[in-house]
XYZ file of N, CA and C in Angstrom:
606
model
N -61.888 13.215 -38.101
C -61.792 12.580 -39.419
C -60.344 12.535 -39.889
N -59.615 13.643 -39.671
C -58.200 13.701 -40.069
C -57.382 12.643 -39.327
N -57.669 12.487 -38.041
C -56.967 11.475 -37.235
C -57.281 10.080 -37.747
N -58.541 9.841 -38.099
C -58.948 8.519 -38.592
C -58.253 8.188 -39.914
N -58.215 9.168 -40.828
C -57.515 8.942 -42.089
C -56.012 8.772 -41.867
N -55.470 9.532 -40.904
C -54.046 9.410 -40.582
C -53.696 8.030 -40.048
N -54.563 7.517 -39.159
C -54.355 6.167 -38.625
C -54.492 5.112 -39.720
N -55.478 5.311 -40.611
C -55.653 4.375 -41.722
C -54.430 4.332 -42.620
N -53.866 5.507 -42.930
C -52.668 5.579 -43.769
C -51.471 4.941 -43.078
N -51.347 5.213 -41.777
C -50.239 4.635 -41.008
C -50.311 3.115 -40.993
N -51.514 2.577 -40.740
C -51.686 1.123 -40.720
C -51.441 0.523 -42.106
N -51.839 1.267 -43.160
C -51.616 0.793 -44.522
C -50.115 0.670 -44.816
N -49.354 1.681 -44.424
C -47.898 1.669 -44.630
C -47.251 0.524 -43.858
N -47.706 0.321 -42.615
C -47.172 -0.772 -41.795
C -47.484 -2.117 -42.451
N -48.723 -2.265 -42.960
C -49.124 -3.514 -43.605
C -48.283 -3.823 -44.833
N -48.030 -2.809 -45.659
C -47.209 -3.002 -46.858
C -45.767 -3.350 -46.495
N -45.255 -2.683 -45.457
C -43.855 -2.926 -45.063
C -43.655 -4.318 -44.467
N -44.745 -4.920 -43.931
C -44.625 -6.256 -43.340
C -44.488 -7.346 -44.409
N -45.137 -7.133 -45.551
C -45.118 -8.132 -46.630
C -44.124 -7.694 -47.702
N -43.147 -8.529 -47.948
C -42.131 -8.208 -48.968
C -42.098 -9.314 -50.023
N -41.973 -8.900 -51.279
C -41.863 -9.875 -52.359
C -43.164 -10.193 -53.061
N -44.292 -9.819 -52.447
C -45.598 -10.095 -53.058
C -46.436 -8.813 -52.974
N -46.490 -8.058 -54.059
C -47.146 -6.755 -54.065
C -48.647 -6.877 -53.812
N -49.292 -7.865 -54.460
C -50.740 -8.044 -54.316
C -51.106 -8.353 -52.867
N -50.363 -9.290 -52.260
C -50.618 -9.646 -50.857
C -50.358 -8.455 -49.941
N -49.302 -7.692 -50.258
C -48.971 -6.512 -49.444
C -50.104 -5.492 -49.488
N -50.689 -5.285 -50.692
C -51.800 -4.336 -50.842
C -53.031 -4.813 -50.077
N -53.312 -6.125 -50.155
C -54.475 -6.686 -49.447
C -54.313 -6.527 -47.935
N -53.128 -6.905 -47.430
C -52.858 -6.789 -45.987
C -52.890 -5.321 -45.566
N -52.249 -4.455 -46.393
C -52.218 -3.019 -46.082
C -53.612 -2.413 -46.042
N -54.457 -2.812 -47.005
C -55.835 -2.301 -47.049
C -56.636 -2.772 -45.833
N -56.464 -4.042 -45.481
C -57.150 -4.572 -44.300
C -56.752 -3.845 -43.030
N -55.461 -3.603 -42.878
C -54.977 -2.871 -41.706
C -55.412 -1.410 -41.735
N -55.499 -0.838 -42.951
C -55.948 0.552 -43.088
C -57.387 0.704 -42.585
N -58.249 -0.252 -42.953
C -59.641 -0.237 -42.484
C -59.684 -0.380 -40.961
N -58.852 -1.284 -40.448
C -58.772 -1.474 -38.994
C -58.312 -0.196 -38.305
N -57.289 0.429 -38.863
C -56.784 1.674 -38.287
C -57.804 2.793 -38.335
N -58.560 2.870 -39.443
C -59.565 3.923 -39.610
C -60.643 3.838 -38.529
N -61.110 2.611 -38.253
C -62.200 2.442 -37.287
C -61.706 2.254 -35.850
N -60.404 2.081 -35.666
C -59.872 1.888 -34.317
C -60.067 3.129 -33.453
N -60.054 4.309 -34.092
C -60.224 5.552 -33.336
C -61.617 5.620 -32.704
N -62.643 5.185 -33.462
C -64.006 5.145 -32.915
C -64.073 4.208 -31.708
N -63.391 3.073 -31.829
C -63.367 2.098 -30.737
C -62.724 2.698 -29.486
N -61.606 3.408 -29.695
C -60.908 4.046 -28.572
C -61.784 5.112 -27.922
N -62.455 5.918 -28.764
C -63.336 6.972 -28.258
C -64.487 6.382 -27.442
N -65.066 5.280 -27.936
C -66.177 4.639 -27.218
C -65.738 4.113 -25.859
N -64.538 3.517 -25.815
C -64.012 3.018 -24.536
C -63.786 4.180 -23.566
N -63.193 5.267 -24.087
C -62.933 6.446 -23.251
C -64.244 7.060 -22.761
N -65.252 7.085 -23.627
C -66.546 7.656 -23.255
C -67.230 6.810 -22.179
N -67.178 5.477 -22.328
C -67.758 4.585 -21.315
C -67.064 4.767 -19.966
N -65.743 4.918 -20.015
C -64.976 5.129 -18.786
C -65.371 6.451 -18.120
N -65.505 7.505 -18.938
C -65.916 8.812 -18.413
C -67.318 8.743 -17.815
N -68.212 8.033 -18.488
C -69.581 7.918 -17.985
C -69.618 7.245 -16.619
N -68.790 6.227 -16.430
C -68.709 5.562 -15.120
C -68.177 6.527 -14.063
N -67.150 7.292 -14.429
C -66.538 8.230 -13.481
C -67.489 9.376 -13.116
N -68.392 9.730 -14.039
C -69.278 10.876 -13.824
C -70.551 10.540 -13.053
N -70.800 9.257 -12.837
C -72.070 8.852 -12.222
C -72.335 9.549 -10.888
N -71.358 9.521 -10.005
C -71.567 10.116 -8.679
C -71.756 11.626 -8.783
N -71.039 12.277 -9.716
C -71.198 13.719 -9.914
C -72.590 14.059 -10.439
N -73.075 13.246 -11.391
C -74.406 13.493 -11.951
C -75.475 13.343 -10.871
N -75.299 12.339 -10.024
C -76.244 12.154 -8.906
C -76.210 13.372 -7.983
N -74.999 13.895 -7.719
C -74.867 15.087 -6.870
C -75.568 16.291 -7.494
N -75.486 16.406 -8.830
C -76.164 17.502 -9.528
C -77.683 17.384 -9.341
N -78.216 16.169 -9.539
C -79.653 15.946 -9.339
C -80.066 16.317 -7.913
N -79.280 15.838 -6.940
C -79.603 16.094 -5.534
C -79.562 17.590 -5.222
N -78.527 18.271 -5.731
C -78.376 19.705 -5.478
C -79.531 20.499 -6.089
N -79.871 20.173 -7.335
C -80.995 20.864 -7.986
C -82.300 20.650 -7.220
N -82.477 19.418 -6.762
C -83.705 19.081 -6.036
C -83.802 19.871 -4.729
N -82.705 19.919 -3.970
C -82.692 20.608 -2.677
C -82.846 22.117 -2.861
N -82.076 22.683 -3.800
C -82.092 24.133 -3.973
C -83.401 24.622 -4.580
N -83.982 23.820 -5.474
C -85.261 24.208 -6.063
C -86.355 24.212 -4.996
N -86.291 23.234 -4.089
C -87.251 23.190 -2.974
C -87.107 24.423 -2.089
N -85.853 24.905 -1.974
C -85.589 26.071 -1.132
C -85.943 27.381 -1.832
N -86.384 27.296 -3.095
C -86.804 28.495 -3.810
C -85.705 29.202 -4.581
N -84.542 28.535 -4.737
C -83.428 29.126 -5.484
C -83.714 29.020 -6.976
N -83.405 30.090 -7.716
C -83.613 30.067 -9.166
C -82.772 28.976 -9.803
N -83.308 28.393 -10.882
C -82.640 27.281 -11.559
C -81.254 27.673 -12.076
N -81.120 28.890 -12.595
C -79.830 29.342 -13.125
C -78.772 29.397 -12.027
N -79.146 29.872 -10.844
C -78.208 29.911 -9.724
C -77.871 28.502 -9.239
N -78.870 27.630 -9.264
C -78.648 26.247 -8.836
C -77.636 25.549 -9.743
N -77.739 25.802 -11.058
C -76.799 25.196 -12.005
C -75.374 25.711 -11.771
N -75.247 26.986 -11.454
C -73.924 27.547 -11.130
C -73.362 26.895 -9.872
N -74.230 26.613 -8.914
C -73.808 25.947 -7.680
C -73.362 24.513 -7.962
N -74.034 23.859 -8.910
C -73.688 22.476 -9.265
C -72.266 22.387 -9.807
N -71.824 23.417 -10.516
C -70.460 23.425 -11.068
C -69.423 23.255 -9.957
N -69.682 23.849 -8.804
C -68.713 23.827 -7.703
C -68.556 22.449 -7.085
N -69.607 21.614 -7.158
C -69.547 20.312 -6.493
C -69.036 19.200 -7.405
N -68.981 19.478 -8.728
C -68.547 18.457 -9.689
C -67.035 18.253 -9.609
N -66.592 16.991 -9.644
C -65.170 16.672 -9.533
C -64.568 16.177 -10.853
N -65.342 15.460 -11.660
C -64.835 14.951 -12.925
C -64.424 16.111 -13.832
N -63.188 16.067 -14.362
C -62.636 17.199 -15.115
C -63.444 17.517 -16.364
N -63.840 16.484 -17.107
C -64.593 16.699 -18.355
C -65.961 17.306 -18.071
N -66.648 16.768 -17.067
C -67.966 17.281 -16.707
C -67.867 18.693 -16.140
N -66.832 18.935 -15.353
C -66.634 20.255 -14.740
C -66.396 21.320 -15.809
N -65.584 20.966 -16.822
C -65.305 21.912 -17.906
C -66.592 22.255 -18.669
N -67.423 21.233 -18.948
C -68.682 21.462 -19.657
C -69.657 22.265 -18.797
N -69.675 21.984 -17.490
C -70.532 22.741 -16.579
C -70.111 24.206 -16.524
N -68.785 24.446 -16.523
C -68.277 25.823 -16.496
C -68.704 26.585 -17.744
N -68.576 25.915 -18.897
C -68.987 26.545 -20.154
C -70.481 26.854 -20.150
N -71.270 25.910 -19.632
C -72.719 26.116 -19.588
C -73.087 27.267 -18.659
N -72.509 27.294 -17.466
C -72.841 28.352 -16.505
C -72.379 29.724 -17.000
N -71.245 29.763 -17.705
C -70.773 31.032 -18.278
C -71.771 31.558 -19.310
N -72.285 30.642 -20.161
C -73.270 31.051 -21.167
C -74.551 31.537 -20.508
N -74.934 30.883 -19.401
C -76.151 31.288 -18.696
C -75.982 32.693 -18.111
N -74.814 32.952 -17.501
C -74.564 34.243 -16.861
C -74.424 35.354 -17.903
N -73.656 35.067 -18.986
C -73.361 36.105 -19.987
C -74.553 36.368 -20.905
N -75.146 35.279 -21.454
C -76.221 35.433 -22.449
C -77.626 35.369 -21.842
N -77.716 34.876 -20.615
C -79.011 34.702 -19.950
C -79.958 33.845 -20.805
N -79.373 32.813 -21.419
C -80.144 31.905 -22.279
C -79.896 30.473 -21.804
N -80.710 30.040 -20.845
C -80.514 28.723 -20.242
C -80.747 27.616 -21.265
N -81.787 27.763 -22.089
C -82.144 26.691 -23.028
C -81.011 26.395 -24.008
N -80.418 27.434 -24.588
C -79.312 27.258 -25.526
C -78.089 26.673 -24.826
N -77.809 27.166 -23.610
C -76.651 26.681 -22.848
C -76.798 25.211 -22.494
N -78.007 24.810 -22.105
C -78.280 23.409 -21.744
C -78.179 22.511 -22.977
N -78.670 23.000 -24.119
C -78.609 22.214 -25.361
C -77.150 21.973 -25.770
N -76.316 23.008 -25.672
C -74.891 22.859 -26.007
C -74.194 21.924 -25.026
N -74.584 22.006 -23.764
C -74.026 21.119 -22.734
C -74.373 19.668 -23.030
N -75.618 19.430 -23.437
C -76.085 18.073 -23.725
C -75.314 17.454 -24.890
N -74.925 18.284 -25.874
C -74.199 17.792 -27.053
C -72.795 17.308 -26.709
N -72.275 17.727 -25.568
C -70.903 17.361 -25.187
C -70.792 15.917 -24.716
N -71.913 15.269 -24.452
C -71.889 13.938 -23.849
C -72.824 12.974 -24.564
N -72.496 11.708 -24.425
C -73.398 10.641 -24.854
C -73.698 9.814 -23.617
N -74.611 10.342 -22.800
C -74.881 9.779 -21.486
C -76.373 9.927 -21.199
N -77.048 8.814 -20.937
C -78.504 8.832 -20.755
C -78.914 9.659 -19.540
N -78.089 9.644 -18.476
C -78.433 10.415 -17.277
C -78.315 11.913 -17.521
N -77.310 12.318 -18.313
C -77.176 13.738 -18.655
C -78.315 14.149 -19.587
N -78.710 13.248 -20.484
C -79.877 13.524 -21.334
C -81.108 13.793 -20.476
N -81.305 12.950 -19.463
C -82.446 13.112 -18.553
C -82.356 14.425 -17.791
N -81.139 14.759 -17.341
C -80.925 16.013 -16.620
C -81.307 17.214 -17.484
N -80.855 17.197 -18.738
C -81.131 18.317 -19.640
C -82.618 18.415 -19.982
N -83.259 17.259 -20.167
C -84.705 17.248 -20.431
C -85.452 17.823 -19.231
N -85.007 17.452 -18.033
C -85.640 17.932 -16.799
C -85.519 19.444 -16.673
N -84.338 19.964 -16.982
C -84.123 21.412 -16.898
C -85.029 22.138 -17.887
N -85.117 21.595 -19.116
C -85.974 22.227 -20.137
C -87.446 22.196 -19.707
N -87.888 21.041 -19.204
C -89.279 20.918 -18.760
C -89.579 21.875 -17.608
N -88.602 22.016 -16.707
C -88.772 22.924 -15.571
C -88.931 24.358 -16.037
N -88.162 24.727 -17.078
C -88.240 26.086 -17.607
C -89.575 26.326 -18.310
N -90.042 25.320 -19.044
C -91.271 25.478 -19.828
C -92.519 25.493 -18.946
N -92.539 24.609 -17.946
C -93.744 24.471 -17.120
C -93.714 25.320 -15.859
N -92.486 25.622 -15.405
C -92.361 26.365 -14.145
C -92.576 25.497 -12.927
N -92.766 24.188 -13.131
C -92.993 23.259 -12.015
C -91.722 22.466 -11.722
N -90.635 23.168 -11.489
C -89.343 22.502 -11.304
C -89.323 21.630 -10.062
N -89.973 22.067 -8.990
C -89.981 21.275 -7.746
C -90.653 19.928 -7.976
N -91.838 19.961 -8.609
C -92.583 18.720 -8.857
C -91.817 17.795 -9.796
N -91.223 18.354 -10.849
C -90.485 17.547 -11.826
C -89.271 16.899 -11.179
N -88.544 17.671 -10.366
C -87.361 17.119 -9.698
C -87.753 16.088 -8.644
N -88.927 16.274 -8.029
C -89.423 15.275 -7.082
C -89.683 13.950 -7.791
N -90.194 14.028 -9.025
C -90.501 12.822 -9.797
C -89.235 12.058 -10.186
N -88.084 12.703 -10.052
C -86.823 12.051 -10.429
C -86.221 11.213 -9.296
N -86.900 11.139 -8.183
C -86.364 10.412 -7.024
C -86.012 8.969 -7.367
N -86.883 8.308 -8.145
C -86.636 6.909 -8.515
C -85.376 6.795 -9.369
N -85.214 7.722 -10.320
C -84.032 7.681 -11.173
C -82.761 7.938 -10.370
N -82.852 8.822 -9.390
C -81.698 9.085 -8.524
C -81.347 7.829 -7.741
N -82.376 7.121 -7.269
C -82.143 5.865 -6.546
C -81.519 4.823 -7.469
N -81.983 4.777 -8.720
C -81.396 3.856 -9.700
C -79.933 4.193 -9.955
N -79.618 5.475 -10.017
C -78.239 5.902 -10.211
C -77.354 5.441 -9.051
N -77.885 5.561 -7.826
C -77.123 5.120 -6.667
C -76.875 3.618 -6.733
N -77.867 2.875 -7.215
C -77.715 1.427 -7.368
C -76.619 1.101 -8.377
N -76.611 1.837 -9.501
C -75.571 1.636 -10.527
C -74.196 1.980 -9.963
N -74.116 3.078 -9.196
C -72.841 3.482 -8.576
C -72.339 2.384 -7.651
N -73.249 1.811 -6.853
C -72.868 0.733 -5.934
C -72.338 -0.489 -6.694
N -72.985 -0.812 -7.824
C -72.532 -1.942 -8.651
C -71.133 -1.669 -9.193
N -70.907 -0.441 -9.701
C -69.592 -0.074 -10.247
C -68.509 -0.171 -9.169
N -68.841 0.310 -7.977
C -67.868 0.267 -6.874
C -67.546 -1.179 -6.501
N -68.583 -2.033 -6.488
C -68.364 -3.441 -6.158
C -67.507 -4.120 -7.227
N -67.748 -3.779 -8.495
C -66.944 -4.344 -9.583
C -65.485 -3.913 -9.466
N -65.263 -2.643 -9.118
C -63.888 -2.155 -8.932
C -63.197 -2.896 -7.785
N -63.947 -3.096 -6.703
C -63.388 -3.802 -5.548
C -63.072 -5.249 -5.899
N -63.973 -5.895 -6.638
C -63.742 -7.281 -7.068
C -62.508 -7.375 -7.963
N -62.340 -6.392 -8.844
C -61.174 -6.382 -9.739
C -59.885 -6.251 -8.946
N -59.906 -5.376 -7.941
C -58.713 -5.197 -7.095
C -58.382 -6.480 -6.335
N -59.427 -7.125 -5.815
C -59.212 -8.369 -5.067
C -58.656 -9.451 -5.982
N -59.210 -9.555 -7.199
C -58.716 -10.550 -8.157
C -57.260 -10.266 -8.536
N -56.930 -8.995 -8.705
C -55.551 -8.619 -9.036
C -54.597 -9.016 -7.906
N -55.010 -8.737 -6.665
C -54.179 -9.109 -5.511
C -54.010 -10.621 -5.412
N -55.106 -11.356 -5.665
C -55.035 -12.820 -5.627
C -54.070 -13.345 -6.681
N -54.122 -12.772 -7.887
C -53.208 -13.186 -8.966
C -51.767 -12.875 -8.589
N -51.538 -11.684 -8.010
C -50.179 -11.296 -7.621
C -49.624 -12.230 -6.537
N -50.493 -12.600 -5.577
C -50.071 -13.534 -4.522
C -49.738 -14.889 -5.129
N -50.595 -15.342 -6.066
C -50.375 -16.620 -6.734
C -49.057 -16.608 -7.508
N -48.822 -15.528 -8.262
C -47.575 -15.392 -9.027
C -46.377 -15.361 -8.078
N -46.542 -14.662 -6.963
C -45.454 -14.596 -5.977
C -45.125 -15.967 -5.405
N -46.168 -16.757 -5.107
C -45.955 -18.105 -4.572
C -45.250 -18.998 -5.594
N -45.700 -18.916 -6.855
C -45.059 -19.710 -7.913
C -43.602 -19.305 -8.064
N -43.352 -17.978 -8.017
C -41.977 -17.483 -8.119
C -41.103 -17.999 -6.986
N -41.673 -18.009 -5.766
C -40.920 -18.492 -4.608
C -40.604 -19.985 -4.741
N -41.599 -20.747 -5.217
C -41.396 -22.193 -5.403
C -40.324 -22.449 -6.467
N -40.424 -21.732 -7.595
C -39.439 -21.885 -8.669
C -38.041 -21.499 -8.195
N -37.964 -20.437 -7.424
C -36.672 -19.996 -6.884
C -36.068 -21.067 -5.977
N -36.933 -21.651 -5.122
C -36.456 -22.707 -4.218
C -35.990 -23.930 -5.008
N -36.723 -24.274 -6.082
C -36.332 -25.410 -6.919
C -34.999 -25.163 -7.612
N -34.821 -23.934 -8.127
C -33.547 -23.591 -8.797
C -32.381 -23.672 -7.822
N -32.592 -23.142 -6.613
C -31.530 -23.198 -5.593
C -31.194 -24.639 -5.246
N -32.247 -25.467 -5.117
C -32.039 -26.877 -4.780
C -31.298 -27.600 -5.906
N -31.683 -27.311 -7.161
C -31.002 -27.948 -8.304
C -29.548 -27.531 -8.405
N -29.300 -26.232 -8.154
C -27.913 -25.761 -8.192
C -27.085 -26.388 -7.090
N -27.731 -26.601 -5.941
C -27.032 -27.260 -4.835
C -26.727 -28.715 -5.160
N -27.691 -29.366 -5.825
C -27.486 -30.777 -6.189
C -26.367 -30.897 -7.247
N -26.357 -29.962 -8.204
C -25.336 -30.004 -9.246
C -23.945 -29.699 -8.706
N -23.873 -28.831 -7.719
C -22.564 -28.497 -7.142
C -22.009 -29.688 -6.331
N -22.942 -30.598 -5.905
C -22.493 -31.774 -5.156
C -21.765 -32.759 -6.020
N -22.074 -32.713 -7.376
C -21.371 -33.593 -8.286
C -19.996 -33.006 -8.606
């Protein structure tokens, strides 16, 4: 909230400083920019969150897979969650996993630790993961519940494949643009050299 008000004030000052000689117009422009500045932080946070969610997809899938395999092998859920921390690569997710596993080890309260972990993210797959863990604890049928998640895991893999293809397409488009710009630059350079040669002939 402090950052949002700070950005609003900064944008307001910038708006007033841009308009000189007309106080009313300066106030209107400053107020408009202040509102823009106030809500710009939410926009930035949403973009950052969407980016993090894309980066975490493969890690979340790995967590599902690890829980499924270890639960089938008879490993306790608390130990499985600690093991999941080791395989996670995304820094934000890893930090939250570390905090959750520490709470599980120290307080031996999985439900509270999972609830706090869930609050750290706005991600439907993490919501599903946390619901699954809670259901497993309540029913004791963790193997069956994790087995039922096979379709969702497959859907996650499909989403990951789409994201990877989009990244590859973006890289290819960037390379194509760079090649195009390079060709135009080469043509322009050749034209300039030719014009300079023609002018020196006079």
